[in-house]
Short mmCIF file of C-alpha atoms in Angstrom, two decimals:
data_model
loop_
_atom_site.label_atom_id
_atom_site.label_comp_id
_atom_site.label_asym_id
_atom_site.label_seq_id
_atom_site.Cartn_x
_atom_site.Cartn_y
_atom_site.Cartn_z
CA MET A 98 15.72 -1.13 10.45
CA LYS A 99 17.32 -0.58 7.08
CA LYS A 100 15.41 1.69 4.70
CA PHE A 101 15.75 1.87 0.90
CA GLU A 102 14.08 4.72 -1.00
CA PHE A 103 11.85 3.92 -3.95
CA LYS A 104 13.40 4.88 -7.30
CA PHE A 105 11.01 6.70 -9.62
CA SER A 106 11.81 7.13 -13.29
CA LYS A 107 12.46 10.63 -14.60
CA ALA A 108 9.10 10.67 -16.37
CA THR A 109 7.26 9.60 -13.21
CA ASN A 110 9.06 12.26 -11.18
CA ALA A 111 8.06 14.86 -13.77
CA PHE A 112 4.41 13.76 -13.65
CA ILE A 113 4.42 13.86 -9.84
CA TYR A 114 5.86 17.39 -9.75
CA ILE A 115 3.49 18.58 -12.49
CA GLY A 116 0.56 17.06 -10.60
CA ILE A 117 1.62 18.81 -7.37
CA ALA A 118 1.91 22.11 -9.22
CA LEU A 119 -1.53 21.62 -10.83
CA ALA A 120 -3.07 20.84 -7.43
CA VAL A 121 -1.63 24.03 -5.96
CA ILE A 122 -2.79 26.06 -8.98
CA ALA A 123 -6.29 24.53 -8.75
CA PHE A 124 -6.45 25.40 -5.06
CA GLY A 125 -5.37 28.97 -5.81
CA VAL A 126 -7.76 29.42 -8.74
CA ASN A 127 -10.63 28.08 -6.64
CA THR A 128 -9.76 30.48 -3.84
CA TYR A 129 -9.63 33.35 -6.36
CA PHE A 130 -13.13 32.49 -7.64
CA VAL A 131 -14.51 32.22 -4.10
CA ILE A 132 -13.15 35.69 -3.28
CA THR A 133 -14.12 37.42 -6.53
CA GLN A 134 -17.45 35.75 -7.31
CA GLY A 135 -18.64 34.70 -3.88
CA VAL A 136 -21.18 31.94 -3.53
CA GLY A 137 -23.82 33.56 -5.72
CA GLU A 138 -27.04 35.35 -4.99
CA GLU A 139 -29.81 33.29 -6.58
CA ASP A 140 -28.68 29.69 -6.29
CA LYS A 141 -26.23 29.17 -3.41
CA ILE A 142 -26.17 25.35 -3.41
CA TYR A 143 -24.43 24.79 -6.77
CA PRO A 144 -21.49 27.19 -6.17
CA ILE A 145 -20.92 25.86 -2.65
CA VAL A 146 -20.87 22.25 -3.87
CA ARG A 147 -18.57 23.20 -6.76
CA TYR A 148 -16.09 25.04 -4.52
CA VAL A 149 -16.06 22.33 -1.86
CA LEU A 150 -15.57 19.63 -4.50
CA MET A 151 -12.74 21.58 -6.15
CA TYR A 152 -10.99 22.08 -2.80
CA PHE A 153 -11.43 18.39 -2.02
CA VAL A 154 -10.00 17.22 -5.36
CA ALA A 155 -7.05 19.64 -5.25
CA THR A 156 -6.22 18.70 -1.65
CA LEU A 157 -6.56 14.97 -2.31
CA LEU A 158 -4.31 15.16 -5.38
CA PHE A 159 -1.72 17.17 -3.44
CA VAL A 160 -1.71 14.76 -0.47
CA VAL A 161 -1.46 11.63 -2.63
CA LEU A 162 1.36 12.97 -4.81
CA VAL A 163 3.38 14.39 -1.92
CA SER A 164 2.98 11.10 -0.03
CA LEU A 165 4.37 9.28 -3.07
CA LYS A 166 7.51 11.41 -2.99
CA VAL A 167 7.93 11.41 0.79
CA ALA A 168 6.77 7.94 1.83
CA SER A 169 7.79 5.52 -0.92
CA TYR A 170 10.40 3.11 0.38
CA TYR A 171 11.27 -0.46 1.28
CA SER A 172 12.35 -1.33 4.80
CA ILE A 173 13.71 -4.50 6.31
CA ASP A 174 12.80 -4.73 9.95
CA GLY A 175 13.54 -7.87 11.96
CA LYS A 176 11.49 -10.54 10.24
CA THR A 177 9.49 -8.44 7.79
CA LEU A 178 10.04 -6.73 4.48
CA LYS A 179 7.82 -3.66 4.41
CA THR A 180 6.91 -1.82 1.24
CA SER A 181 5.42 1.64 1.27
CA PHE A 182 4.18 3.31 -1.88
CA GLY A 183 2.80 6.58 -0.61
CA ILE A 184 -0.28 5.72 1.42
CA ILE A 185 -0.26 2.05 0.30
CA LYS A 186 1.70 -0.19 2.64
CA SER A 187 2.42 -3.93 2.58
CA LYS A 188 4.32 -6.40 4.76
CA TYR A 189 6.02 -9.63 3.74
CA ASP A 190 7.55 -12.31 5.94
CA VAL A 191 11.26 -12.66 5.14
CA GLN A 192 11.13 -16.36 6.11
CA LYS A 193 8.75 -16.97 3.19
CA ILE A 194 11.18 -15.58 0.61
CA GLU A 195 12.55 -18.34 -1.64
CA THR A 196 14.65 -16.48 -4.18
CA ILE A 197 16.10 -13.07 -4.86
CA MET A 198 17.02 -12.48 -8.48
CA ILE A 199 18.96 -9.59 -9.92
CA ASP A 200 18.15 -9.40 -13.62
CA ARG A 201 20.94 -7.46 -15.32
CA THR A 202 19.22 -7.69 -18.72
CA ASN A 203 16.34 -5.42 -17.73
CA HIS A 204 17.77 -3.91 -14.51
CA LYS A 205 15.25 -5.39 -12.09
CA LEU A 206 15.49 -6.88 -8.62
CA SER A 207 12.78 -9.46 -7.96
CA VAL A 208 11.85 -11.21 -4.73
CA TYR A 209 10.06 -14.57 -5.09
CA PHE A 210 8.03 -16.11 -2.28
CA ASP A 211 7.27 -19.74 -1.49
CA ASP A 212 3.61 -19.29 -2.53
CA LYS A 213 4.78 -18.48 -6.11
CA ASN A 214 4.09 -14.76 -5.77
CA TYR A 215 6.75 -12.17 -6.37
CA ILE A 216 7.41 -8.46 -6.11
CA VAL A 217 9.75 -6.27 -8.13
CA ILE A 218 11.90 -3.97 -6.04
CA ALA A 219 12.49 -0.52 -7.55
CA VAL A 220 15.59 0.92 -5.89
CA LYS A 221 18.86 2.28 -7.26
CA GLU A 222 21.00 -0.42 -8.83
CA ASP A 223 23.82 0.53 -6.47
CA TRP A 224 21.62 -0.61 -3.58
CA TYR A 225 20.79 -4.10 -4.96
CA GLU A 226 23.60 -5.79 -3.08
CA ASP A 227 22.88 -3.95 0.19
CA PHE A 228 19.21 -4.86 -0.10
CA THR A 229 19.91 -8.54 -0.71
CA ASP A 230 22.54 -8.63 2.05
CA GLU A 231 20.01 -7.32 4.56
CA LEU A 232 17.51 -10.02 3.56
CA LEU A 233 20.17 -12.73 3.64
CA LYS A 234 21.20 -11.70 7.17
CA ILE A 235 17.69 -12.48 8.35
CA ASN A 236 17.12 -15.59 6.23
CA PRO A 237 20.34 -17.21 4.96
CA LYS A 238 18.29 -19.95 3.22
CA ILE A 239 17.23 -17.52 0.47
CA GLU A 240 18.54 -18.52 -2.95
CA PHE A 241 20.36 -15.64 -4.61
CA THR A 242 20.65 -15.59 -8.40
CA ILE A 243 21.94 -13.14 -10.97
CA LYS A 244 20.67 -13.20 -14.53
CA SER A 245 23.20 -11.42 -16.72
CA LYS A 246 23.49 -10.43 -20.33
CA GLU A 247 24.79 -13.24 -22.49
CA ASN A 248 27.81 -12.54 -24.61
CA GLY A 249 27.18 -12.51 -28.33
CA ALA A 250 29.29 -14.27 -30.96
CA GLU A 251 31.49 -11.24 -31.44
CA ASN A 252 32.30 -10.94 -27.69
#
């Protein structure tokens, strides 16, 4: 099984790391309030619900964002192309792939299927050829195209 890591943009990476930091801070602040203020004397239901909800939200945010960083990849395994975007996973049959297109104008790698659906693969540009080679090993009938920048009049 060949595995290709998902390539996040710098802005997306920054948002993920900021979100992880905010989740940890929220967890810590919630713990601080539980220790210093307790659950209250008169009305115990509202503080308990608030603290539990805050722990739930902070933990959920942390788990989702960490899973994005750790488990976002594409893998080619036998007859399937598997995509994993954190906790969201998909499988595609390699035999149903019609075309692979590398678009040099906008730096995208697209995989087109025989049912007219497509997916855009977000990996490092250096890995485009390795990715397509792995798919072509399994299904040599796949059409491979490269869309490149056209030369202007001055070139």
